[in-house]
PDB file of C-alpha atoms and ligand atoms in Angstrom:
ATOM      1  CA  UNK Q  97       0.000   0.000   0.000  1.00 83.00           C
ATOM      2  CA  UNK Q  98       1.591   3.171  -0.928  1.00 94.00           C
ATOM      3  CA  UNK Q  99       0.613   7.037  -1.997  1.00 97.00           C
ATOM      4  CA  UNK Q 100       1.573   7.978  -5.906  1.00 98.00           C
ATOM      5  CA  UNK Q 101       4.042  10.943  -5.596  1.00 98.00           C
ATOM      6  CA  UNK Q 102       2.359  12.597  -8.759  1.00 98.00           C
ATOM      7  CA  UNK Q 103      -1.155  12.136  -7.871  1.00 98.00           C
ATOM      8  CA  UNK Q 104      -1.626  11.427  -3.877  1.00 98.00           C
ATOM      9  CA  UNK Q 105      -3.685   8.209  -4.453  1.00 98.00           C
ATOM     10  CA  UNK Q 106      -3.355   5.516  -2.259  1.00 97.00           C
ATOM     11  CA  UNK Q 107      -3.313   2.608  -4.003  1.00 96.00           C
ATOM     12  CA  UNK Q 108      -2.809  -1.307  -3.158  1.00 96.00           C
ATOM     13  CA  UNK Q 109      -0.813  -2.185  -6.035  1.00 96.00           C
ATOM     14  CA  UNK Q 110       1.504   0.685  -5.884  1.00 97.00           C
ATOM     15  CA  UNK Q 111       5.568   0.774  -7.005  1.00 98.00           C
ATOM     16  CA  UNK Q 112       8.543   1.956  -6.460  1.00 97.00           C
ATOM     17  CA  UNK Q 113      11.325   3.517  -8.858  1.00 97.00           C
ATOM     18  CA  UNK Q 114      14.521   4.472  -7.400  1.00 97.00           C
ATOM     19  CA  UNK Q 115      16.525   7.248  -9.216  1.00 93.00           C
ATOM     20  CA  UNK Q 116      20.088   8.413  -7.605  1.00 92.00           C
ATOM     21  CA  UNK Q 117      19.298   6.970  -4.551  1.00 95.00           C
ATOM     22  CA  UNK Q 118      15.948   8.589  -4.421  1.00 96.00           C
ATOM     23  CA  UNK Q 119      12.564   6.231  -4.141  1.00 97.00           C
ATOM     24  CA  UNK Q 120       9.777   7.405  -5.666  1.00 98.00           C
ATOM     25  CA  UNK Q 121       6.301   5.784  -5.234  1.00 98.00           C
ATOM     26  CA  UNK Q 122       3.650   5.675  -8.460  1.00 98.00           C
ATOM     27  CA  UNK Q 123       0.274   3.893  -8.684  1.00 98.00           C
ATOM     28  CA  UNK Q 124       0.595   4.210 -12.697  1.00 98.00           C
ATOM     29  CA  UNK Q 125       3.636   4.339 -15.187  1.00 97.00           C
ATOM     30  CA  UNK Q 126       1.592   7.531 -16.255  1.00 96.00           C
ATOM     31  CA  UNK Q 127       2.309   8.918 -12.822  1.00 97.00           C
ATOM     32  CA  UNK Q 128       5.941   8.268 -13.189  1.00 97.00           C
ATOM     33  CA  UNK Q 129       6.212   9.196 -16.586  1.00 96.00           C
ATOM     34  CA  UNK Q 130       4.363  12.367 -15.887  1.00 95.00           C
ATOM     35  CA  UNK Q 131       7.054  12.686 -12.627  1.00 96.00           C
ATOM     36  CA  UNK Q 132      10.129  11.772 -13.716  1.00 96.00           C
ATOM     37  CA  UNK Q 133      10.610  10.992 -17.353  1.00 96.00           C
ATOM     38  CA  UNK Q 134      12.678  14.118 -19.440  1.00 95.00           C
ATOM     39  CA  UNK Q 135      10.904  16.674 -21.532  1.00 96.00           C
ATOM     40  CA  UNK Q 136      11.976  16.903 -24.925  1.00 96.00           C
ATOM     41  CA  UNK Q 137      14.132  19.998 -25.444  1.00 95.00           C
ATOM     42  CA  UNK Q 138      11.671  21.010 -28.858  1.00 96.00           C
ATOM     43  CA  UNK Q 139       7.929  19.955 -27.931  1.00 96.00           C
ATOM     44  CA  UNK Q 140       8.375  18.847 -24.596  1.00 96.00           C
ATOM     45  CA  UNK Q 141       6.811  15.714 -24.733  1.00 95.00           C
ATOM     46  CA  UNK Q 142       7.821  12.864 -22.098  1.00 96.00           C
ATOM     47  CA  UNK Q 143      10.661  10.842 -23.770  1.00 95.00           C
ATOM     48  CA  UNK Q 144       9.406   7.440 -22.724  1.00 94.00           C
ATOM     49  CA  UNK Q 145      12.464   5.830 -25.002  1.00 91.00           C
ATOM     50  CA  UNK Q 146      15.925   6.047 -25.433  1.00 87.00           C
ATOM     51  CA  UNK Q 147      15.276   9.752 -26.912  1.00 90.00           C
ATOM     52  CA  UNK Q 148      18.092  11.738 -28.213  1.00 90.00           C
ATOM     53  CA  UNK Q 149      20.349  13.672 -26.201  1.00 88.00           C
ATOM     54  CA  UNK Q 150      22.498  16.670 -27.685  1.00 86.00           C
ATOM     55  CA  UNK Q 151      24.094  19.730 -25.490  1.00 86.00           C
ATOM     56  CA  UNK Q 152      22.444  18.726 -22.642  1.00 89.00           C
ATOM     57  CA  UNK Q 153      19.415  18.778 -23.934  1.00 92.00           C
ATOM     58  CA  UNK Q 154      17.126  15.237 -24.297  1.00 93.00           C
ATOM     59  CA  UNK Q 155      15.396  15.631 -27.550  1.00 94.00           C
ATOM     60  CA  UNK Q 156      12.375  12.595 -28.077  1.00 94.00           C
ATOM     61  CA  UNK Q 157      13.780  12.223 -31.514  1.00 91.00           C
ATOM     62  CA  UNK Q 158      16.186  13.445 -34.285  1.00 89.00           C
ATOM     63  CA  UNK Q 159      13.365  15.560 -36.074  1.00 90.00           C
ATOM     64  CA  UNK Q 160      13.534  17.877 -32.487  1.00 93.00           C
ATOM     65  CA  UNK Q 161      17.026  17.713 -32.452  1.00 93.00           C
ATOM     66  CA  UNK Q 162      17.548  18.577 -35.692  1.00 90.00           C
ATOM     67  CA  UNK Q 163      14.681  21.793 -35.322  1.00 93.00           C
ATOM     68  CA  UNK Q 164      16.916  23.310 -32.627  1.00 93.00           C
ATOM     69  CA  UNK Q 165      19.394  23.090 -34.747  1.00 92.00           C
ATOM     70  CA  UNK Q 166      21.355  20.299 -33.877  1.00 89.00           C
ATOM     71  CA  UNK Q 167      22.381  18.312 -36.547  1.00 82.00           C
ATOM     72  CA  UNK Q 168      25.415  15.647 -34.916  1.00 79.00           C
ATOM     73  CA  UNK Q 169      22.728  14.010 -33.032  1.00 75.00           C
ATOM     74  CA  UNK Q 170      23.086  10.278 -31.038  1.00 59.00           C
ATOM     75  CA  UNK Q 171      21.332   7.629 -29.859  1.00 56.00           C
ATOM     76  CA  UNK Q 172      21.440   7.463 -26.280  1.00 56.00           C
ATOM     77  CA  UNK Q 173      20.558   3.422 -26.378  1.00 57.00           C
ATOM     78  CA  UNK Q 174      21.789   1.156 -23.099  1.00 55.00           C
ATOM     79  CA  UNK Q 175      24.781   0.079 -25.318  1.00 58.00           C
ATOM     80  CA  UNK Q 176      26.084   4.065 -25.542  1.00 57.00           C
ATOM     81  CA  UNK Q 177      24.950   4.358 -21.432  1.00 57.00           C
ATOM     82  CA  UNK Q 178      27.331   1.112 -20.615  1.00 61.00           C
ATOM     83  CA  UNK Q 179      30.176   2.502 -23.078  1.00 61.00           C
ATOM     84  CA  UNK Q 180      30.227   6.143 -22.090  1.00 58.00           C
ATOM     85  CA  UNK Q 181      28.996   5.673 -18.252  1.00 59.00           C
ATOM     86  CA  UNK Q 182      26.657   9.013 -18.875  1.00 55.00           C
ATOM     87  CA  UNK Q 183      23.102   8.122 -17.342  1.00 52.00           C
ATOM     88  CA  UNK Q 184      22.610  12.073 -16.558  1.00 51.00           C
ATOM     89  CA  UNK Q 185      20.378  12.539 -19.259  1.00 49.00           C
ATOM     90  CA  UNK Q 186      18.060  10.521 -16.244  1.00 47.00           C
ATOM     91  CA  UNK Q 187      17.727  13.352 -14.288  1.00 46.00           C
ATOM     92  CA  UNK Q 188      17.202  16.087 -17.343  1.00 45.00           C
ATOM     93  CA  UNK Q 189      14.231  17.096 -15.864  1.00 41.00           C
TER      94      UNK Q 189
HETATM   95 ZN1   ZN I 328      -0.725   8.632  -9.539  1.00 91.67          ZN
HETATM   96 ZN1   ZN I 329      10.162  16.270 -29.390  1.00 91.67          ZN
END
């Protein structure tokens, strides 16, 4: 039984998602989408995926990217995480 961070309900088939040492609880994946998921840089949508990330910025595709003007863009895919050890773009937003 726990309380959703985003949305106070108290529900019996709540979860947990730990971020930096942080534990969040969510009675939905919309909750924790809608909590802790990054905004995309260009139409701030919820990047849900692997997204892009450029500059510091998380882009939810290339086509943002690209419209602010970035054009070296890269696939931030678990293989790229493991390689580079850069999970920052976590905590974007
Ligand atoms: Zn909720
Ligand atoms: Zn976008």
């Amino acid at each position: 039984m726990g309380q959703c961070h985003t949305c106070g309900n108290i529900y019996d088939k709540s979860f947990e998602v730990i971020l930096k040492d942080v534990t969040f609880t969510f009675d939905s994946f919309e909750c924790a989408i809608q909590a802790l998921a990054p905004a995309c840089g260009h139409c701030q949508c919820r990047v849900i995926g692997h997204g892009v990330e450029a500059r510091e910025t998380v882009f939810c595709c290339a086509h943002c990217a690209h419209a602010s003007g970035i054009s070296d863009v890269q696939d931030r895919s678990q293989h790229d995480m493991e390689r580079t050890g850069n999970t920052e773009y976590l905590l974007a937003k």
